[in-house]
Coordinates of N, CA, C and O in Angstrom, one line a residue:
X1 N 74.3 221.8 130.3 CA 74.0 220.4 130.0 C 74.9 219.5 130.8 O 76.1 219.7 131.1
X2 N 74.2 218.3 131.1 CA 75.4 217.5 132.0 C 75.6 216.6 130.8 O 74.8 216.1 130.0
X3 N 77.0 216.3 131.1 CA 77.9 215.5 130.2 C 77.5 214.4 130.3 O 76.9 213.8 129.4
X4 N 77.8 213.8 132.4 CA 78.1 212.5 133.2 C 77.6 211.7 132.2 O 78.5 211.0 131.8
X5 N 76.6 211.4 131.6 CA 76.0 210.1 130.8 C 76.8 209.6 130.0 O 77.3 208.4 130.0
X6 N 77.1 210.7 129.1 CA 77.9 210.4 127.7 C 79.5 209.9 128.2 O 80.1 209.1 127.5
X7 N 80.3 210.5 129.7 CA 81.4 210.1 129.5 C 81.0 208.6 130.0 O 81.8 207.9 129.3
X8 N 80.3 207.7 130.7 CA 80.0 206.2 130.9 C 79.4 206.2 129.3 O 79.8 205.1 128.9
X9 N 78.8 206.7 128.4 CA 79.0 206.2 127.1 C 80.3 205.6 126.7 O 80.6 204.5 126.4
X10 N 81.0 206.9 126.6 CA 82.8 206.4 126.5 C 83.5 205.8 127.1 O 84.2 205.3 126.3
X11 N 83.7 205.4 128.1 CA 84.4 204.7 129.3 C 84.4 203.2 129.3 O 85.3 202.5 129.1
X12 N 82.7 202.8 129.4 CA 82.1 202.0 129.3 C 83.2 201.0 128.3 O 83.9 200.1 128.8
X13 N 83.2 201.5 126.8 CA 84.1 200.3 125.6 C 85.1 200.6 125.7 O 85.8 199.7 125.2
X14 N 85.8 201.9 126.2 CA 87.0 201.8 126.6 C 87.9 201.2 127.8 O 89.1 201.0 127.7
X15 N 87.1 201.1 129.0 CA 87.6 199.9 129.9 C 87.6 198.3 129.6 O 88.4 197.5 130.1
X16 N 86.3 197.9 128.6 CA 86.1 196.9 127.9 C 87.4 196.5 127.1 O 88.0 195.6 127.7
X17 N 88.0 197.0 125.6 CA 88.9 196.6 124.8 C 90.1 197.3 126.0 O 91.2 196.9 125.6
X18 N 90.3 198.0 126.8 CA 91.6 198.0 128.1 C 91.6 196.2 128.6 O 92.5 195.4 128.6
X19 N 90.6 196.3 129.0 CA 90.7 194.6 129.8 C 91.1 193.0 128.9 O 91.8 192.0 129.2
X20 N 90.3 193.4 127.8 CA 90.7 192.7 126.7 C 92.4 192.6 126.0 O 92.9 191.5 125.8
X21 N 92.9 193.6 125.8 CA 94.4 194.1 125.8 C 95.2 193.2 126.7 O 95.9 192.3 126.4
X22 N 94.7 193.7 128.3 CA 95.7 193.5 129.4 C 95.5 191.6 129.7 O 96.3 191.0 130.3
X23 N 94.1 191.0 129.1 CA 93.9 189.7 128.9 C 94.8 189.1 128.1 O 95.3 188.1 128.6
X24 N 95.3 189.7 126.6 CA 95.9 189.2 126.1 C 97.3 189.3 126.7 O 98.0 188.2 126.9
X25 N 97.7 190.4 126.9 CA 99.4 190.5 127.4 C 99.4 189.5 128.2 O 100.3 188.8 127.8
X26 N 98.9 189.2 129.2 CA 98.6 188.3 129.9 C 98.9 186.9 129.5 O 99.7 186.1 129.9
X27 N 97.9 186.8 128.4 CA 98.0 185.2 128.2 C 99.3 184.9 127.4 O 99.8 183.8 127.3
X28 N 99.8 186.2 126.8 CA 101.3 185.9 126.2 C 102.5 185.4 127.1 O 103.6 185.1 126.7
X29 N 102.0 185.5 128.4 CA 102.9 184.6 129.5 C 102.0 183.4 129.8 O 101.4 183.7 130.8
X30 N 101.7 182.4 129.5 CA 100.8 181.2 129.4 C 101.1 180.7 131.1 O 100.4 180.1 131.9
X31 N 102.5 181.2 131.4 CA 102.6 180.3 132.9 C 102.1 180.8 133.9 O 101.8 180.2 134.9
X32 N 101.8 182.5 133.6 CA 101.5 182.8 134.9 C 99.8 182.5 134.9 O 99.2 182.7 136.0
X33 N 98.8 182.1 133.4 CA 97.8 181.9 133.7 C 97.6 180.2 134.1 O 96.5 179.7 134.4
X34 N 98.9 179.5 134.0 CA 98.3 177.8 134.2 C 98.8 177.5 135.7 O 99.9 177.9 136.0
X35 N 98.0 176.9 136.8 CA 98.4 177.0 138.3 C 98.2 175.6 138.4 O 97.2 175.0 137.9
X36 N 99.1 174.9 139.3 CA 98.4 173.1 139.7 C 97.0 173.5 140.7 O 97.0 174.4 141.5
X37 N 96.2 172.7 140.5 CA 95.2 172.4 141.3 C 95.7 171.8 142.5 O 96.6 170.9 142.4
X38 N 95.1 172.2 143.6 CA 95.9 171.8 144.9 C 94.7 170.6 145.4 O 93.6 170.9 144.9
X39 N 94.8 169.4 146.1 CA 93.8 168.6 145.7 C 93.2 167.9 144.9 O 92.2 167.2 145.1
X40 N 93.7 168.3 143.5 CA 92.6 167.3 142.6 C 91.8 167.8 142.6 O 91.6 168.9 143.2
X41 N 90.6 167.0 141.6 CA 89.3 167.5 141.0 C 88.6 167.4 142.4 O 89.0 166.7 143.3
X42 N 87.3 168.3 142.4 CA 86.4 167.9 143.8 C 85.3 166.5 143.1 O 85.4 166.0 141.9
X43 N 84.3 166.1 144.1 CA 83.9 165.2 143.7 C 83.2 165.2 142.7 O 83.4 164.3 142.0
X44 N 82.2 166.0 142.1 CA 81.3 166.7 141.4 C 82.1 166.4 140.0 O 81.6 165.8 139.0
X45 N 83.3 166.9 140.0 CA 84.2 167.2 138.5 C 84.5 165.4 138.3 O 84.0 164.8 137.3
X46 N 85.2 164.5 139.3 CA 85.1 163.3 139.4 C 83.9 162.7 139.0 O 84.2 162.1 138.0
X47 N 82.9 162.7 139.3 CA 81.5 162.0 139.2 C 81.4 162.6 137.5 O 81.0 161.8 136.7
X48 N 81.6 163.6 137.2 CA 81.4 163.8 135.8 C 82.2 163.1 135.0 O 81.9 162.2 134.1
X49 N 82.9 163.3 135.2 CA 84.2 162.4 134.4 C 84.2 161.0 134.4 O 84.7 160.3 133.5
X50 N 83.6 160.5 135.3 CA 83.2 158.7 135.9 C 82.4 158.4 134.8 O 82.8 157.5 134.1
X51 N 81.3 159.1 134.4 CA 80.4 158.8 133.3 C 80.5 158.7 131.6 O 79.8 158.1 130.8
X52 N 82.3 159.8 131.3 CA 82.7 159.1 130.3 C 83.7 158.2 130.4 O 84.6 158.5 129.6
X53 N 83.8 157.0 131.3 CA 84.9 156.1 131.9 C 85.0 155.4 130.6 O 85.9 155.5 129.8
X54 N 83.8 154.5 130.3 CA 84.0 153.4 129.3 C 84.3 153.8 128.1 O 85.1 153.0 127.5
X55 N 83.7 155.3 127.4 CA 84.3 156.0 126.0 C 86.0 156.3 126.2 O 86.8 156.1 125.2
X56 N 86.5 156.7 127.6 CA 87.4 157.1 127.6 C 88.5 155.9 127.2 O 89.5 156.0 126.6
X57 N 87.8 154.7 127.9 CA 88.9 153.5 128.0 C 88.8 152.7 126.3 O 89.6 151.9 125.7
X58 N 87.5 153.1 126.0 CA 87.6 152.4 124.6 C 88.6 153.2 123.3 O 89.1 152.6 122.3
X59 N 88.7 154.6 123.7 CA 89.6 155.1 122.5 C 91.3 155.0 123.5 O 92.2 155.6 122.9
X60 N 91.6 154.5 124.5 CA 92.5 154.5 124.7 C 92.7 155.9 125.6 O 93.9 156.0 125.7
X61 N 92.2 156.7 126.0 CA 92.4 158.4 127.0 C 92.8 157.6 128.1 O 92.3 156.6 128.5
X62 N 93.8 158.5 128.6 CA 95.1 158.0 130.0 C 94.9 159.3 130.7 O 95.5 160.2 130.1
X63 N 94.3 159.6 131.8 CA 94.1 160.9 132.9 C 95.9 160.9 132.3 O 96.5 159.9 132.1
X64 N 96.4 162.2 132.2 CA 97.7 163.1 132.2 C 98.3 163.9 133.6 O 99.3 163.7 134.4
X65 N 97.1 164.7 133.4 CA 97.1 166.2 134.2 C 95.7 167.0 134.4 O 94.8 167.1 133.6
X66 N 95.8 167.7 135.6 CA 94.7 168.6 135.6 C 95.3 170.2 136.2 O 95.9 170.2 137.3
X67 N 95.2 170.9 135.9 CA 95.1 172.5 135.8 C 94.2 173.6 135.8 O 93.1 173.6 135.2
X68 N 94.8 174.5 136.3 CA 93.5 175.8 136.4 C 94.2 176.6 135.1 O 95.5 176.5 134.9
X69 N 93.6 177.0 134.6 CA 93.1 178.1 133.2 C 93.1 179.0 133.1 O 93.3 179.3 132.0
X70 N 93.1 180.3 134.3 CA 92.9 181.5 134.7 C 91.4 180.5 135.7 O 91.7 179.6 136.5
X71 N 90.3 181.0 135.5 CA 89.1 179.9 136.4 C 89.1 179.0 135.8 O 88.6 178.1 136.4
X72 N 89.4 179.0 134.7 CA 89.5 177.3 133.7 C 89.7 176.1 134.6 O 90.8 175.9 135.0
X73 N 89.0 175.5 135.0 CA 89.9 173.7 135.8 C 90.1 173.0 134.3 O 89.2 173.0 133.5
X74 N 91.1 172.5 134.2 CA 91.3 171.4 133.1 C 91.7 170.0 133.2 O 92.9 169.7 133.4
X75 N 90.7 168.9 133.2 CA 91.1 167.7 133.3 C 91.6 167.0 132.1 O 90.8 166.3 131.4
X76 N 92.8 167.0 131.8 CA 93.4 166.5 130.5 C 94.0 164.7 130.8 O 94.6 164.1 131.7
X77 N 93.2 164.2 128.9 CA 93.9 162.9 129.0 C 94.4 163.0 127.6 O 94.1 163.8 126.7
X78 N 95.3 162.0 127.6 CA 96.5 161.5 126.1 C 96.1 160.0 125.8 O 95.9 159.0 126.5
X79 N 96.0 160.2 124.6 CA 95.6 158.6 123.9 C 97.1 158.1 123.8 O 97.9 158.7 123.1
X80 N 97.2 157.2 124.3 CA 98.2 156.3 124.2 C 99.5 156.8 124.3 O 99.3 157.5 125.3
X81 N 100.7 156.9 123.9 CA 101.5 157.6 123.0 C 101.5 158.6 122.1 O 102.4 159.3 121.7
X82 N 100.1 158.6 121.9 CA 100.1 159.9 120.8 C 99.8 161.1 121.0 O 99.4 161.4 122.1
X83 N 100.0 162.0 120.2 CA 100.1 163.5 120.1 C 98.8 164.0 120.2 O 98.5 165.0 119.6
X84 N 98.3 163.5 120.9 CA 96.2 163.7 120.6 C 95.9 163.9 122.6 O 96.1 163.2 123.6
X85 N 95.4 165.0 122.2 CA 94.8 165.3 124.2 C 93.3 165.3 123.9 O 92.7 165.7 122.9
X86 N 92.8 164.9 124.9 CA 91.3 165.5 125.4 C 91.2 166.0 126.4 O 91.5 165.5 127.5
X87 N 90.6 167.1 126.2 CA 90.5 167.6 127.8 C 88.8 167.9 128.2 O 87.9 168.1 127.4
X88 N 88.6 167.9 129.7 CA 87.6 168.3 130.0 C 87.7 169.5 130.7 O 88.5 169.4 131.7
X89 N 87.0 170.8 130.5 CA 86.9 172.4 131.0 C 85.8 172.1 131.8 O 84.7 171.7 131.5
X90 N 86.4 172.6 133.1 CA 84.9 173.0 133.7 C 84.5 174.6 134.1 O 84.8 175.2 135.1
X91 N 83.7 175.1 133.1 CA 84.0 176.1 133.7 C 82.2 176.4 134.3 O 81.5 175.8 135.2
X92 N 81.9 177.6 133.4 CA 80.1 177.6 133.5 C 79.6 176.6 133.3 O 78.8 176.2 134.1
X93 N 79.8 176.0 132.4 CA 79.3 174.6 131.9 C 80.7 173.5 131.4 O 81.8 173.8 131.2
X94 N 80.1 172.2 131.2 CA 81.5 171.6 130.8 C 81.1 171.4 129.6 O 80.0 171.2 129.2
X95 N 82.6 171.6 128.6 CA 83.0 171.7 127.4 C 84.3 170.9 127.5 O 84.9 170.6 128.5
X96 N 84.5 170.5 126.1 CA 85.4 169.8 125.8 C 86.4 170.3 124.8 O 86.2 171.4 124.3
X97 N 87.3 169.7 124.4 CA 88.4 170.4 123.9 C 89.5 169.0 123.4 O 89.8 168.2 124.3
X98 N 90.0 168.9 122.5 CA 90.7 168.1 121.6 C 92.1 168.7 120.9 O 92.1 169.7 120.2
X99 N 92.9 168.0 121.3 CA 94.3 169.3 120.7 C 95.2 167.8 119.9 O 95.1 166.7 120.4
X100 N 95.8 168.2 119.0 CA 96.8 167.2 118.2 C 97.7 167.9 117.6 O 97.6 168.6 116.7
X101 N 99.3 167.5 118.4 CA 100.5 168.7 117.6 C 100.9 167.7 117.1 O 100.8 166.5 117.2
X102 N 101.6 168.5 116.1 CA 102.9 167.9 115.5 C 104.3 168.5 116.4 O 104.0 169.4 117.2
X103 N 105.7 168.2 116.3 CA 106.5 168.7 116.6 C 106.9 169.8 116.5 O 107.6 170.3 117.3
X104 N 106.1 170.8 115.0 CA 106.9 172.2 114.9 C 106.0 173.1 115.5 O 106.1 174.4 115.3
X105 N 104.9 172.4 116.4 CA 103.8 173.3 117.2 C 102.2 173.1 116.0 O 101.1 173.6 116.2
X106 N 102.6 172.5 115.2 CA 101.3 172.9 114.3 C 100.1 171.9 115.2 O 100.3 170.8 115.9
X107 N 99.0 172.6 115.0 CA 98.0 172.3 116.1 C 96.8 172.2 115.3 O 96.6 173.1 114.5
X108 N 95.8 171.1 115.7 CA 94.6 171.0 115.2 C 94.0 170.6 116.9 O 94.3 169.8 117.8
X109 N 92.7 171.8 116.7 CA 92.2 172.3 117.9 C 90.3 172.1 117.3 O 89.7 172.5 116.3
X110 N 89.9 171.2 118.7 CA 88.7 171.1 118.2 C 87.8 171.4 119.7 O 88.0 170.7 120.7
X111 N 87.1 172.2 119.7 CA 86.2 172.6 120.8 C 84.5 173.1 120.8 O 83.7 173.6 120.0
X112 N 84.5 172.7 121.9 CA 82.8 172.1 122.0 C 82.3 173.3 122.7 O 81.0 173.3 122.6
X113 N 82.7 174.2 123.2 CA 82.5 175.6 124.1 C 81.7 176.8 122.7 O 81.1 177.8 123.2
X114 N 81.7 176.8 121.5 CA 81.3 177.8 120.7 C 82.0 179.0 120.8 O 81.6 180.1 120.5
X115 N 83.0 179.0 121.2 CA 83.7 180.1 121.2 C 85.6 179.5 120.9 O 86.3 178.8 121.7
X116 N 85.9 180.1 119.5 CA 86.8 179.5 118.5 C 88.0 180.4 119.4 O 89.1 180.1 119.2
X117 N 87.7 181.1 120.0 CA 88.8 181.6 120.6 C 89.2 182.9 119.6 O 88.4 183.3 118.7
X118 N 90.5 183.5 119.7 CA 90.8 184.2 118.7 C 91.1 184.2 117.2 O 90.4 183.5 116.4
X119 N 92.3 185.0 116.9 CA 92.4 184.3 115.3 C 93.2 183.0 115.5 O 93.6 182.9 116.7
X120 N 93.5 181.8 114.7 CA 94.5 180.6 114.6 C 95.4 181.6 113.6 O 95.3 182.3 112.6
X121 N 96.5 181.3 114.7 CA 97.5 181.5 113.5 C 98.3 181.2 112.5 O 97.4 180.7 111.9
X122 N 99.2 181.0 111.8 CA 99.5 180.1 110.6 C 99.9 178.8 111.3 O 100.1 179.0 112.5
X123 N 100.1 177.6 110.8 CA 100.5 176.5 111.3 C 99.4 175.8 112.6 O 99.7 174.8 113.3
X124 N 97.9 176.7 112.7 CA 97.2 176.3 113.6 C 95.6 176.2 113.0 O 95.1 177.1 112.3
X125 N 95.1 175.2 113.3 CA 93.6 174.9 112.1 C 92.8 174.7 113.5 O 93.4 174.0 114.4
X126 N 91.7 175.1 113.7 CA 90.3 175.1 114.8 C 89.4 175.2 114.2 O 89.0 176.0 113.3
X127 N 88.7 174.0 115.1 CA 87.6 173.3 114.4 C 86.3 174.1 115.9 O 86.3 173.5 117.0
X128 N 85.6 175.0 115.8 CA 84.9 175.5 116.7 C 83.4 174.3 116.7 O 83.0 174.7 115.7
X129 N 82.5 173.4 117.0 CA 81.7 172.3 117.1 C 80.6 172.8 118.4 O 80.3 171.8 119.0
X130 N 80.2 173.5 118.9 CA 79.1 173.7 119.9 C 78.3 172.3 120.3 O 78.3 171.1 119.8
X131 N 77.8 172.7 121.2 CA 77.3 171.7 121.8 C 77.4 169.8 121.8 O 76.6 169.1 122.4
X132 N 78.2 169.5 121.2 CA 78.6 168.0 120.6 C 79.0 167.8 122.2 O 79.3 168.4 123.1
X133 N 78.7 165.9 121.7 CA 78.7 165.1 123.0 C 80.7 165.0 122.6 O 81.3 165.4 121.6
X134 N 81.3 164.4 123.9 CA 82.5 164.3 123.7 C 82.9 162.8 122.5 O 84.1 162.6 122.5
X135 N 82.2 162.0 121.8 CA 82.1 161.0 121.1 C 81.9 161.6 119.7 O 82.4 161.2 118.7
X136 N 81.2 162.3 119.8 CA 81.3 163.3 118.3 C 82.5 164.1 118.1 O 83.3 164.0 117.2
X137 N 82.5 165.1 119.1 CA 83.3 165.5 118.9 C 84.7 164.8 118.6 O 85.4 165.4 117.7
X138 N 85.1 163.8 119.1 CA 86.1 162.9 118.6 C 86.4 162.7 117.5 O 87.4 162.9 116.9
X139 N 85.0 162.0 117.2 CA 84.9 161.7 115.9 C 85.2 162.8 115.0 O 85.9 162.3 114.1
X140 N 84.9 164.0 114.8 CA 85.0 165.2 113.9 C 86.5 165.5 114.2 O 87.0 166.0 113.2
X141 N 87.2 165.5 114.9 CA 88.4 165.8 114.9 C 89.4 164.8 114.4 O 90.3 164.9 113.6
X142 N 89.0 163.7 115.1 CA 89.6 162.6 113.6 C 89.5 162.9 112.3 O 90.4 162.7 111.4
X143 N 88.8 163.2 112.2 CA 88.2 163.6 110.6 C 89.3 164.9 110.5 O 90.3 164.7 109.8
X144 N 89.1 165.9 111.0 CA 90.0 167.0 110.6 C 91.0 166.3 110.4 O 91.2 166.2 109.2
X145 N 92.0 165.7 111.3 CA 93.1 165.5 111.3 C 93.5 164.3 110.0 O 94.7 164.3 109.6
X146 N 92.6 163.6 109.7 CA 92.6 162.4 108.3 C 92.5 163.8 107.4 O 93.5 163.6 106.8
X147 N 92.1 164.9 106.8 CA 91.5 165.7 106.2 C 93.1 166.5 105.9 O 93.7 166.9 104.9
X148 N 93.4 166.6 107.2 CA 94.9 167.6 106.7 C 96.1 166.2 106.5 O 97.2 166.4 106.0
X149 N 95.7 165.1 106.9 CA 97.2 164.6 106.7 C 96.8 164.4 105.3 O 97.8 164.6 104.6
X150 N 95.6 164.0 104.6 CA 95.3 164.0 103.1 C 95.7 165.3 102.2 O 96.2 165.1 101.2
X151 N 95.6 166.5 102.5 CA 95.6 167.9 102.1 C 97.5 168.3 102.0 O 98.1 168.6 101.0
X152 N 98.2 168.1 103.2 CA 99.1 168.6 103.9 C 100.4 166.9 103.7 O 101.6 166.6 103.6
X153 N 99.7 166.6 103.8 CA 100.8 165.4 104.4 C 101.8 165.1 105.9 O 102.9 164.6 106.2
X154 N 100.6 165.7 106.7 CA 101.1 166.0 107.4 C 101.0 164.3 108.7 O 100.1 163.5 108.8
X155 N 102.3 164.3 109.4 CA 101.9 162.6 110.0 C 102.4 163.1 111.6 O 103.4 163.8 112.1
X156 N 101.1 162.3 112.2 CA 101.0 162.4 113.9 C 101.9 161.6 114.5 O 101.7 160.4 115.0
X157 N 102.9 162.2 114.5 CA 103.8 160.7 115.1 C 104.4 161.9 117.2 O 104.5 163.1 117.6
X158 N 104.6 160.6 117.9 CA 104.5 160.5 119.3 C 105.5 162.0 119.1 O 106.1 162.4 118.1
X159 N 105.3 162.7 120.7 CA 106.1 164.4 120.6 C 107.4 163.8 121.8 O 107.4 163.0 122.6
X160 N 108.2 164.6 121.4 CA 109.1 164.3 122.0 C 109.7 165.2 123.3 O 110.7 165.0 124.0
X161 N 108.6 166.4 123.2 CA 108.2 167.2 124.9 C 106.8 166.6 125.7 O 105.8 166.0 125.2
X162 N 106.9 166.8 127.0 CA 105.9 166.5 127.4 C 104.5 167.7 127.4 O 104.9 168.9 127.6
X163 N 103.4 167.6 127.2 CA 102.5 168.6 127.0 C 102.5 169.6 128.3 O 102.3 170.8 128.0
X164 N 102.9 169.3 129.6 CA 103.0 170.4 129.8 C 104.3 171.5 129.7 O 104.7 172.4 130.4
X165 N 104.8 170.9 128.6 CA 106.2 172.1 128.1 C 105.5 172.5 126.6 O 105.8 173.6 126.2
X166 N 104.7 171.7 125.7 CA 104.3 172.1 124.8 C 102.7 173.2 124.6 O 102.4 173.8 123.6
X167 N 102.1 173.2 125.9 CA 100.7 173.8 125.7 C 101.5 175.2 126.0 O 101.3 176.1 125.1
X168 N 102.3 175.5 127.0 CA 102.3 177.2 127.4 C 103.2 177.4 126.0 O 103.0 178.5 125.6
X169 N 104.0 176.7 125.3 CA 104.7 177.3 124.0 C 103.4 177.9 122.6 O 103.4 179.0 122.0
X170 N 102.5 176.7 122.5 CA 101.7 177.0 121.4 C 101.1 178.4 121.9 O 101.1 179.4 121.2
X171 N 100.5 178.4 123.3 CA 99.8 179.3 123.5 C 100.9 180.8 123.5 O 100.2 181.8 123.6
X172 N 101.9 181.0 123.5 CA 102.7 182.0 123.2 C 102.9 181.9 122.0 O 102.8 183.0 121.4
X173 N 103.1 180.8 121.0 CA 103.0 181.7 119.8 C 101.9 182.4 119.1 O 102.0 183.2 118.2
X174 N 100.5 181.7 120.0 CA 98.9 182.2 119.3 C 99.1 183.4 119.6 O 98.9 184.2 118.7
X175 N 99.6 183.9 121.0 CA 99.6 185.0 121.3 C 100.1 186.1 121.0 O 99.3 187.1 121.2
X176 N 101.6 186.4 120.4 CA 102.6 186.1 119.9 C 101.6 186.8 118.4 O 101.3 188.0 118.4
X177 N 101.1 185.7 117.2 CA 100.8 186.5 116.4 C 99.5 187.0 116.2 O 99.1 187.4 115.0
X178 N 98.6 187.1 117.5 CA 97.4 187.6 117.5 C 97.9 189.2 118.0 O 97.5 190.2 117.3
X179 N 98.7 189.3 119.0 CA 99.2 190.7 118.8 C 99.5 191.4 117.7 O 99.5 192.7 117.6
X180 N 99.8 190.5 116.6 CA 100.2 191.1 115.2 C 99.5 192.0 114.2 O 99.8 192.9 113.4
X181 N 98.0 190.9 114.7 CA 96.5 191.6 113.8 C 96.2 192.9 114.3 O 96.2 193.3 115.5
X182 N 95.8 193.8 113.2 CA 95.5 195.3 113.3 C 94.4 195.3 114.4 O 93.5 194.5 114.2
X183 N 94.4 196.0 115.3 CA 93.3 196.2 116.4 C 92.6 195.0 116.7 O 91.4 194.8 116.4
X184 N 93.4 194.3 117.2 CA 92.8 192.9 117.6 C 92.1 193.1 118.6 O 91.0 192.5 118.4
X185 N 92.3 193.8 120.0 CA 91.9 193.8 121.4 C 90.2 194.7 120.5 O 89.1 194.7 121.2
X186 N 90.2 195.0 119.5 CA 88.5 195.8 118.8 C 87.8 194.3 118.5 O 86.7 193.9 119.1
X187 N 88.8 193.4 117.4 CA 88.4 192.4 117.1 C 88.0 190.9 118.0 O 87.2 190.1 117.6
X188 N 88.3 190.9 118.9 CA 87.6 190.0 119.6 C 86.1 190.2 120.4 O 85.3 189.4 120.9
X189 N 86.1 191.5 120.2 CA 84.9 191.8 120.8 C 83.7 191.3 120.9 O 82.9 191.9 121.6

């Protein structure tokens, strides 16, 4: 009898949760997946972004920074002073993305992509929202964040790192205690 089938039966999920693993070890160094974009957005990512100008300018969003992801591009803005980002992903499609810390890393994460990411770990609440325009989505994350400071008592006051010293920290500690969960690299699957 020949085997060959059955060992690509096996191989098959076991190079799968291997890649998934070596993804995570991976993102547990956050620096070596965030790279500056050399040039700026191209025009395409520009001309998208042009079209939420006036929403952007009415809640107050200030272009920050933009970065690569692993293929992630991220065009990130900061409302005012405060602890509140928006970002725009471009990846397959554009999605959006809303992050609000407090100082001890606690994070309220709201994203438009349908994919919640892994587990949140303590001190971290994600709000997963599919397909929402970026104006909803806003709005729903305000909401979260009115929802926990009522629940928690928790108050958004200005951070005293700049986000790019605070995003590679949160994402090491997500990482950090997602390694923790019993067969996690199974669980994301």
């Amino acid at each position: 009898m020949d085997y060959r089938p059955w060992l690509w039966v096996a191989a098959v999920p076991a190079v799968l949760v291997g890649q998934i693993y070596l993804l995570g070890r991976k993102m547990s160094e956050p620096e070596k997946m965030i790279s500056p974009v050399m040039g700026g957005l191209n025009p395409h990512q520009e001309q998208t972004i042009s079209q939420y100008k006036d929403w952007l300018d009415s809640v107050n969003l200030r272009y920050l920074i933009n970065f690569k992801f692993g293929s992630i591009l991220v065009a990130v803005y900061q409302q005012g002073n405060e602890p509140r980002f928006f970002s725009f992903l471009f990846h397959q499609k554009l999605t959006f993305q809303i992050e609000s810390y407090l100082e001890d890393l606690t994070i309220l994460d709201t994203g438009t992509s349908g994919n919640g990411g892994l587990f949140p770990r303590p001190g971290a609440y994600a709000q997963s929202l599919p397909n929402l325009s970026p104006q909803e989505a806003w709005q729903r994350h305000l909401e979260g964040e009115a929802y926990l400071t009522k629940k928690f008592g928790y108050v958004w006051v200005p951070l005293k790192k700049p986000y790019e010293q605070i995003l590679p920290e949160a994402m090491r500690l997500r990482m950090k205690y997602n390694r923790t969960q019993l067969f996690w690299p199974f669980r994301v699957l």
